Amino acid sequence: MTKVPAPRRPDLHVATEGEFSGWRTWIRDSFESHIGPFWHKVEDDGSVRCAFRVEKKHLNGSGNVHGGCFMAFADYCLFAIATHELDSPAVTTNFACDFLDAAREGELVECTGDVSRAGGSLIFLRGKLASAGRPLFTFSGTIKRVKRKPLSQPNA
């Protein structure tokens, strides 16, 4: 991966090889980095598409993608879909989902979605996960912009 020169997002990286060459990912979140990699890219029309390739580590005991993996990926997608609205840190404040079908090892899971409304501090979004056009999971969520807190000084 090569670092994208963007002072606003020093944690944003772009793949330079492999299946996701040209796609972006964030490396600031150790949990997402551990269970991913999850990827996103901005399409020519400005929409955002996210994806990940299902690996053995994403599966539950039945050999299907673990529901928690779908939920973690969808949470990642909230922030990718809101990329045009975000200029500061944000947190998820609400998340709802419906499981529609299972995905198996080797499948490409893709997400599309949109911003339903963006206000002063809250952004409302919805999305759908699919594999080869087969709906897998739908979700909606709300993220809240938060103010940057100054780093505390030890022994200050």
N, CA and C of each residue as an Amber inpcrd file, in Angstrom:
protein
   468
   0.8250000  -1.1780000   0.0000000   0.0000000   0.0000000   0.0000000
   0.8730000   1.2480000   0.0000000   0.3820000   2.2600000  -0.6650000
   1.0940000   3.5290000  -0.7250000   0.2510000   4.5910000  -0.0440000
   0.8860000   5.4180000   0.7470000   0.1810000   6.4850000   1.4530000
  -0.3040000   7.5380000   0.4600000  -1.5670000   7.9530000   0.6190000
  -2.1290000   9.0190000  -0.1980000  -1.7330000  10.3400000   0.4380000
  -1.1350000  11.2620000  -0.3060000  -0.7510000  12.5400000   0.2940000
  -1.9760000  13.4170000   0.5430000  -2.5230000  13.3300000   1.7370000
  -3.6710000  14.1460000   2.1190000  -3.5000000  14.5150000   3.5790000
  -3.1160000  15.7540000   3.8580000  -2.8670000  16.1430000   5.2340000
  -4.0880000  15.9490000   6.1200000  -5.2810000  16.0370000   5.5260000
  -6.5110000  15.8640000   6.2790000  -6.6970000  14.4140000   6.7310000
  -6.2320000  13.4620000   5.9700000  -6.4190000  12.0470000   6.2630000
  -5.1160000  11.2780000   6.1090000  -4.1740000  11.4660000   7.0240000
  -2.9090000  10.7540000   6.8900000  -3.0460000   9.2400000   7.0630000
  -4.2110000   8.7780000   7.5540000  -4.4320000   7.3450000   7.7450000
  -5.0910000   6.6890000   6.5320000  -5.3110000   7.4360000   5.4580000
  -5.9330000   6.9060000   4.2530000  -4.8540000   6.3620000   3.3260000
  -5.0180000   5.1250000   2.9060000  -4.0370000   4.4700000   2.0350000
  -4.7250000   3.9100000   0.8020000  -3.9760000   3.8230000  -0.2710000
  -4.4750000   3.2920000  -1.5330000  -3.6700000   2.0520000  -1.8970000
  -4.3670000   0.9730000  -2.2820000  -3.6860000  -0.2450000  -2.7300000
  -3.0490000   0.0240000  -4.0910000  -1.8360000  -0.4580000  -4.2770000
  -1.1390000  -0.2490000  -5.5450000  -1.0140000  -1.5410000  -6.3500000
  -1.5140000  -2.6330000  -5.8010000  -1.4580000  -3.9030000  -6.5270000
  -2.5830000  -4.7960000  -6.0570000  -2.7920000  -5.8980000  -6.7780000
  -3.7970000  -6.8880000  -6.3990000  -5.2090000  -6.5030000  -6.8100000
  -6.1440000  -7.2850000  -6.3480000  -7.5500000  -7.1410000  -6.7000000
  -8.1070000  -5.7440000  -6.4130000  -7.6310000  -5.1120000  -5.3510000
  -8.1690000  -3.8190000  -4.9510000  -7.2300000  -2.6590000  -5.2880000
  -6.4010000  -2.8320000  -6.2920000  -5.5080000  -1.7570000  -6.7230000
  -6.3390000  -0.5170000  -7.0550000  -5.9380000   0.6150000  -6.4670000
  -6.6560000   1.8590000  -6.6650000  -7.7490000   2.1150000  -5.6460000
  -8.1060000   1.1060000  -4.8630000  -9.1140000   1.2630000  -3.8180000
  -8.4470000   1.8110000  -2.5600000  -9.2380000   2.4220000  -1.6890000
  -8.7300000   3.0380000  -0.4650000  -9.1470000   2.2550000   0.7740000
  -8.3480000   2.3970000   1.8260000  -8.6980000   1.8580000   3.1360000
  -8.0940000   2.7720000   4.1940000  -8.6680000   2.7340000   5.3750000
  -8.1070000   3.4770000   6.5060000  -7.3530000   2.5030000   7.3900000
  -6.2500000   2.9490000   7.9400000  -5.4700000   2.0610000   8.8060000
  -5.4650000   2.5230000  10.2560000  -6.3010000   3.4990000  10.6030000
  -6.3080000   4.0300000  11.9680000  -6.9890000   3.1080000  12.9600000
  -7.8550000   2.2420000  12.4910000  -8.6640000   1.4060000  13.3680000
  -8.0810000  -0.0050000  13.4100000  -7.4710000  -0.3540000  14.5190000
  -6.7960000  -1.6550000  14.5970000  -7.7890000  -2.8130000  14.4810000
  -9.0260000  -2.6430000  14.9590000 -10.0220000  -3.7150000  14.8280000
 -10.3630000  -3.9490000  13.3650000 -10.6660000  -2.8700000  12.6290000
 -10.9730000  -3.0170000  11.2080000  -9.7870000  -3.5880000  10.4420000
  -8.5910000  -3.1410000  10.7830000  -7.4000000  -3.6660000  10.1110000
  -7.2510000  -5.1620000  10.3800000  -7.6010000  -5.5830000  11.5960000
  -7.4800000  -6.9940000  11.9720000  -8.5020000  -7.8620000  11.2460000
  -9.7540000  -7.4010000  11.1710000 -10.7820000  -8.2440000  10.5570000
 -10.9270000  -8.0250000   9.0560000 -10.4080000  -6.9160000   8.5310000
 -10.5140000  -6.6140000   7.1000000  -9.5050000  -7.4050000   6.3020000
  -8.9620000  -6.8080000   5.2980000  -9.1200000  -5.3990000   4.9590000
 -10.4550000  -5.1120000   4.2740000 -11.0060000  -3.9370000   4.5870000
 -12.1930000  -3.4110000   3.9360000 -11.7260000  -2.2770000   3.0260000
 -12.3760000  -2.1450000   1.8830000 -11.9350000  -1.1870000   0.8720000
 -13.0840000  -0.3110000   0.4040000 -12.7670000   0.8770000  -0.1050000
 -13.7770000   1.7430000  -0.7110000 -13.1450000   2.5570000  -1.8320000
 -13.9960000   2.9960000  -2.7490000 -13.5370000   3.8950000  -3.8050000
 -14.6840000   4.7950000  -4.2130000 -14.3110000   5.9740000  -4.6640000
 -15.2880000   6.9380000  -5.1610000 -15.4150000   6.7010000  -6.6650000
 -16.6400000   6.4460000  -7.0920000 -16.9100000   6.1920000  -8.5090000
 -16.9070000   7.5090000  -9.2840000 -16.9050000   7.4260000 -10.6050000
 -16.8950000   8.6140000 -11.4580000 -18.0890000   9.5330000 -11.1890000
 -19.2360000   8.9620000 -10.7970000 -20.4230000   9.7730000 -10.5310000
 -20.4490000  10.3410000  -9.1090000 -19.3830000  10.0820000  -8.3320000
 -19.2960000  10.6010000  -6.9710000 -19.8130000   9.6540000  -5.9100000
 -20.4960000   8.5980000  -6.3100000 -20.9840000   7.6170000  -5.3360000
 -19.7980000   6.8190000  -4.7920000 -20.0070000   6.2000000  -3.6550000
 -18.9480000   5.4200000  -3.0120000 -19.3380000   3.9480000  -3.0330000
 -18.3920000   3.1190000  -3.4090000 -18.5880000   1.6670000  -3.3770000
 -17.5560000   1.0820000  -2.4440000 -17.9780000   0.1370000  -1.6110000
 -17.0940000  -0.5440000  -0.6650000 -17.0970000  -2.0370000  -0.9780000
 -16.0360000  -2.7320000  -0.5690000 -15.9850000  -4.1650000  -0.8430000
 -14.9610000  -4.8580000   0.0430000 -15.1370000  -6.1660000   0.1900000
 -14.1140000  -7.0290000   0.7610000 -14.3020000  -8.4280000   0.2000000
 -13.2130000  -9.1630000   0.1180000 -13.2270000 -10.5480000  -0.3530000
 -13.3200000 -11.4400000   0.8800000 -14.3020000 -12.3330000   0.9160000
 -14.5240000 -13.1920000   2.0770000 -13.3890000 -14.2010000   2.2250000
 -12.7680000 -14.1740000   3.3960000 -11.7070000 -15.1230000   3.7400000
 -12.1990000 -16.0290000   4.8650000 -11.4410000 -17.0740000   5.1360000
 -11.8000000 -18.0260000   6.1910000 -12.0120000 -17.3190000   7.5300000
 -11.2210000 -16.2910000   7.8200000 -11.3270000 -15.5910000   9.0980000
 -12.6580000 -14.8540000   9.2630000 -13.4150000 -14.6530000   8.1780000
 -14.6940000 -13.9470000   8.2420000 -15.8690000 -14.8860000   8.5250000
 -15.6150000 -16.1890000   8.5870000 -16.6930000 -17.1780000   8.6530000
 -17.0770000 -17.5580000  10.0780000 -18.3460000 -17.9370000  10.2330000
 -18.8170000 -18.5020000  11.4940000 -18.6760000 -20.0300000  11.4310000
 -19.1500000 -20.7220000  12.4330000 -19.0260000 -22.1780000  12.4900000
 -19.7830000 -22.9140000  11.4120000 -20.7370000 -22.2570000  10.7690000
 -21.5070000 -22.8790000   9.6880000 -20.8950000 -22.6350000   8.3130000
 -19.7710000 -21.9140000   8.2680000 -19.1110000 -21.6560000   6.9970000
 -19.6650000 -20.4590000   6.2400000 -20.4840000 -19.6410000   6.9110000
 -21.0210000 -18.4220000   6.3260000 -20.3400000 -17.2250000   6.9710000
 -20.4090000 -16.0750000   6.2960000 -19.8470000 -14.8670000   6.8900000
 -20.5470000 -14.6160000   8.2220000 -19.7610000 -14.3850000   9.2450000
 -20.2820000 -14.1060000  10.5780000 -21.0950000 -12.8150000  10.5460000
 -22.2270000 -12.8060000  11.2240000 -23.0650000 -11.6110000  11.2620000
 -22.3200000 -10.4010000  11.7910000 -21.4450000 -10.6140000  12.7530000
 -20.6570000  -9.5090000  13.2940000 -19.7090000  -8.9280000  12.2600000
 -19.2440000  -9.7530000  11.3360000 -18.3780000  -9.2680000  10.2580000
 -19.1800000  -8.3730000   9.3240000 -20.3950000  -8.8060000   8.9480000
 -21.2520000  -7.9570000   8.1210000 -21.5030000  -6.6200000   8.8190000
 -21.7640000  -6.6660000  10.1200000 -22.0660000  -5.4400000  10.8580000
 -20.8380000  -4.5250000  10.9290000 -19.6680000  -5.0970000  11.1800000
 -18.4460000  -4.2800000  11.2300000 -18.1460000  -3.6740000   9.8600000
 -18.3280000  -4.4550000   8.8010000 -18.1060000  -3.9360000   7.4570000
 -19.1040000  -2.8150000   7.1420000 -20.3730000  -3.0080000   7.5090000
 -21.3830000  -1.9820000   7.2650000 -21.0540000  -0.6980000   8.0310000
 -20.5120000  -0.8210000   9.2360000 -20.1160000   0.3560000   9.9990000
 -18.9850000   1.0900000   9.2730000 -18.0210000   0.3410000   8.7530000
 -16.9620000   0.9310000   7.9280000 -17.6030000   1.6810000   6.7590000
 -18.5870000   1.0500000   6.1220000 -19.2410000   1.6370000   4.9500000
 -19.9490000   2.9430000   5.2860000 -20.5300000   3.0500000   6.4860000
 -21.1660000   4.3070000   6.8850000 -20.2130000   5.4750000   6.6800000
 -18.9920000   5.3170000   7.1580000 -18.0130000   6.4050000   7.0950000
 -17.4910000   6.6190000   5.6740000 -17.3580000   5.5350000   4.9120000
 -16.9290000   5.6860000   3.5180000 -18.0110000   6.4010000   2.7050000
 -19.2640000   6.0090000   2.8830000 -20.3690000   6.6240000   2.1510000
 -20.4960000   8.1010000   2.5140000 -20.1880000   8.4450000   3.7640000
 -20.2930000   9.8350000   4.2320000 -19.0380000  10.6440000   3.9260000
 -18.1180000  10.1020000   3.1640000 -16.8190000  10.7500000   2.9530000
 -16.9380000  12.1880000   2.4540000 -17.9470000  12.4840000   1.6370000
 -18.1100000  13.8420000   1.1110000 -18.6680000  14.8000000   2.1630000
 -19.2450000  14.2510000   3.2170000 -19.8660000  15.0620000   4.2720000
 -18.9450000  15.2850000   5.4660000 -17.9200000  14.4560000   5.5930000
 -17.0820000  14.4970000   6.7890000 -15.8230000  15.3300000   6.5860000
 -15.5630000  16.2240000   7.5210000 -14.3160000  16.9720000   7.5220000
 -13.7220000  16.9900000   8.9310000 -14.2770000  16.1490000   9.7980000
 -13.7860000  16.0350000  11.1670000 -14.1180000  14.6340000  11.6660000
 -13.6000000  14.2530000  12.8110000 -13.9110000  12.9210000  13.3440000
 -15.4120000  12.7480000  13.5660000 -15.8520000  11.5120000  13.5770000
 -17.2600000  11.1980000  13.7950000 -17.3710000   9.8360000  14.4610000
 -18.5230000   9.5810000  15.0540000 -18.7850000   8.3020000  15.7050000
 -20.1620000   7.8020000  15.2860000 -20.3610000   6.5050000  15.3160000
 -21.6630000   5.9160000  15.0470000 -22.5330000   6.0880000  16.2800000
 -23.7460000   6.6180000  16.0870000 -24.6570000   6.7780000  17.2200000
 -25.8600000   5.8480000  17.1230000 -26.1460000   5.3390000  15.9250000
 -27.2690000   4.4290000  15.7450000 -26.9620000   3.5150000  14.5700000
 -27.4040000   2.2570000  14.6950000 -27.1620000   1.2900000  13.6280000
 -28.2840000   0.2610000  13.6640000 -28.9120000   0.0010000  12.5240000
 -29.9590000  -1.0190000  12.4070000 -29.6810000  -1.8400000  11.1530000
 -30.0050000  -3.1200000  11.1960000 -29.6930000  -3.9640000  10.0360000
 -30.6770000  -5.1120000   9.8940000 -30.6930000  -5.6680000   8.6880000
 -31.4730000  -6.8580000   8.3790000 -30.5830000  -7.8270000   7.6220000
 -30.5330000  -9.0690000   8.0870000 -29.7770000 -10.1300000   7.4220000
 -30.6910000 -10.7910000   6.4010000 -30.2750000 -10.8260000   5.1460000
 -31.1090000 -11.3480000   4.0670000 -30.6280000 -12.6840000   3.5180000
 -29.3100000 -12.8730000   3.4490000 -28.7530000 -14.1020000   2.8730000
 -27.3250000 -14.2590000   3.3720000 -26.7690000 -15.4220000   3.1610000
 -25.4100000 -15.7180000   3.6190000 -24.4080000 -15.5300000   2.4830000
 -23.1680000 -15.3030000   2.8630000 -22.0600000 -15.2670000   1.9010000
 -21.0350000 -16.2860000   2.3560000 -20.3080000 -16.8400000   1.4130000
 -19.3460000 -17.9000000   1.6880000 -17.9340000 -17.4590000   1.3150000
 -16.9800000 -18.2600000   1.7440000 -15.5730000 -17.9760000   1.4620000
 -15.3480000 -17.8040000  -0.0410000 -14.5630000 -16.7970000  -0.3890000
 -14.2280000 -16.5150000  -1.7840000 -15.1230000 -15.4920000  -2.4510000
 -16.3140000 -15.2610000  -1.8970000 -17.2210000 -14.2890000  -2.5250000
 -16.7340000 -12.8610000  -2.3230000 -17.0750000 -12.0030000  -3.2700000
 -16.8260000 -10.5760000  -3.1490000 -18.0980000  -9.9440000  -2.6020000
 -17.9960000  -9.3120000  -1.4440000 -19.1350000  -8.6170000  -0.8500000
 -18.9520000  -7.1350000  -1.1430000 -19.9650000  -6.5420000  -1.7730000
 -19.9020000  -5.1320000  -2.1310000 -21.0190000  -4.3690000  -1.4320000
 -20.7660000  -3.0890000  -1.1980000 -21.7540000  -2.2270000  -0.5640000
 -21.9620000  -0.9740000  -1.3870000 -23.2160000  -0.6160000  -1.5320000
 -23.5880000   0.6800000  -2.0770000 -24.5460000   1.3180000  -1.0840000
 -24.5950000   2.6240000  -1.1000000 -25.4850000   3.3100000  -0.1770000
 -25.5390000   4.7840000  -0.4630000 -26.2400000   5.5000000   0.4000000
 -26.3480000   6.9380000   0.1980000 -26.5870000   7.6440000   1.5260000
 -26.3330000   8.9300000   1.4860000 -26.6150000   9.8010000   2.6140000
 -28.0700000  10.2270000   2.4670000 -28.8900000   9.9030000   3.4600000
 -30.3010000  10.2960000   3.4350000 -30.4640000  11.7650000   3.8020000
 -29.6640000  12.1780000   4.7850000 -29.7150000  13.5740000   5.2310000
 -28.4410000  13.8820000   5.9970000 -27.9020000  15.0760000   5.7820000
 -26.7300000  15.5250000   6.5290000 -27.0670000  16.8720000   7.1510000
 -27.0860000  16.9020000   8.4820000 -27.3780000  18.1420000   9.1910000
 -26.1180000  18.7160000   9.7960000 -26.3010000  19.5630000  10.7900000
 -25.1650000  20.2150000  11.4300000 -24.2120000  19.2550000  12.0970000
 -24.7530000  18.3080000  12.8690000 -23.8630000  17.3640000  13.5490000
 -24.1820000  15.9120000  13.2280000 -25.3610000  15.6240000  12.6870000
 -25.7560000  14.2410000  12.4090000 -25.8500000  13.9740000  10.9100000
 -25.4130000  12.7690000  10.5240000 -25.5000000  12.3140000   9.1360000
 -26.2460000  10.9900000   9.1470000 -27.3350000  10.8980000   8.3770000
 -28.1640000   9.7030000   8.3120000 -27.8660000   8.9930000   6.9970000
 -27.6350000   7.6800000   7.0780000 -27.2250000   6.9110000   5.9020000
 -27.9610000   5.5860000   5.8290000 -27.9150000   4.9960000   4.6440000
 -28.4440000   3.6360000   4.4590000 -27.6090000   2.9490000   3.3900000
 -27.6270000   1.6220000   3.4370000 -26.8360000   0.8840000   2.4700000
 -27.2890000  -0.5490000   2.3110000 -26.6920000  -1.2060000   1.3180000
 -27.0220000  -2.6040000   1.0300000 -25.7430000  -3.3510000   0.6720000
 -25.5670000  -4.5280000   1.2740000 -24.4660000  -5.4230000   0.9090000
 -25.0140000  -6.4630000  -0.0590000 -24.2190000  -6.7990000  -1.0640000
 -24.6310000  -7.7960000  -2.0520000 -23.4040000  -8.5510000  -2.5330000
 -23.6440000  -9.7320000  -3.0860000 -22.5910000 -10.5170000  -3.7270000
 -23.1310000 -11.0100000  -5.0580000 -22.4740000 -10.6430000  -6.1350000
 -22.8930000 -11.0070000  -7.4920000 -24.3570000 -10.6260000  -7.7170000
 -24.7500000  -9.4590000  -7.1960000 -26.1130000  -8.9730000  -7.3660000
 -27.1170000  -9.5480000  -6.3850000 -26.7170000 -10.5190000  -5.5710000
 -27.5970000 -11.1640000  -4.5920000 -27.6130000 -10.3510000  -3.2950000
 -28.7600000  -9.7800000  -2.8900000 -28.8040000  -9.0040000  -1.6450000
 -28.4760000  -9.8740000  -0.4340000 -27.5850000  -9.3610000   0.4300000
 -27.1560000 -10.0980000   1.6150000 -27.6040000  -9.4490000   2.9220000
 -27.6550000  -8.1030000   2.9270000 -27.7540000  -7.3940000   4.1960000
 -28.1170000  -5.9400000   3.8950000 -29.0650000  -5.3930000   4.6050000
 -29.3610000  -3.9710000   4.4820000 -29.1350000  -3.3120000   5.8330000
 -28.8300000  -2.0140000   5.8080000 -28.5570000  -1.3310000   7.0640000
 -28.8730000   0.1550000   6.9530000 -29.0720000   0.7520000   8.0960000
 -29.1640000   2.2020000   8.1820000 -28.4140000   2.6120000   9.4360000
 -27.9150000   3.8180000   9.4240000 -27.1560000   4.2670000  10.5760000
 -27.0710000   5.7750000  10.6350000 -26.6760000   6.2440000  11.7890000
 -26.4780000   7.6660000  12.0140000 -25.0810000   7.8530000  12.5800000
 -24.3450000   8.7950000  12.0130000 -23.0420000   9.1350000  12.5810000
 -23.0630000  10.5980000  12.9990000 -22.3220000  10.8680000  14.0500000
 -22.2800000  12.2100000  14.6260000 -20.8900000  12.7820000  14.4840000
 -20.8300000  13.9840000  13.9450000 -19.5580000  14.7040000  13.8950000
 -19.1710000  15.0670000  15.3300000 -17.9020000  14.9220000  15.6570000
 -17.4430000  15.2820000  16.9970000 -16.2970000  16.2760000  16.8730000
 -16.1780000  17.0970000  17.8900000 -15.0890000  18.0750000  17.9110000
 -13.8170000  17.3960000  18.3550000 -12.7290000  17.8040000  17.7670000
 -11.4260000  17.2740000  18.1650000 -11.1060000  17.7550000  19.5670000
 -10.6800000  16.8280000  20.4020000 -10.2770000  17.1810000  21.7580000
  -8.7660000  17.3320000  21.7900000  -8.2720000  18.3390000  22.4950000
  -6.8230000  18.4780000  22.5880000  -6.2410000  17.2890000  23.3500000
  -5.0500000  16.8860000  22.9440000  -4.3810000  15.7930000  23.6300000
  -4.0220000  16.2340000  25.0420000  -4.3080000  15.3680000  25.9910000
  -3.9830000  15.7350000  27.3740000  -2.4820000  15.5860000  27.5990000
  -1.9550000  16.4690000  28.3840000  -0.5240000  16.4560000  28.7020000
  -0.3130000  15.6580000  29.9740000   0.5260000  14.6210000  29.9480000
   0.7860000  13.8870000  31.1810000   1.4600000  14.8040000  32.2110000
   1.0550000  14.6380000  33.4430000   1.6140000  15.4050000  34.5570000
   1.4490000  16.9060000  34.3800000   0.4230000  17.3280000  33.6770000
   0.2240000  18.7690000  33.4810000  -0.7400000  19.3170000  34.4990000
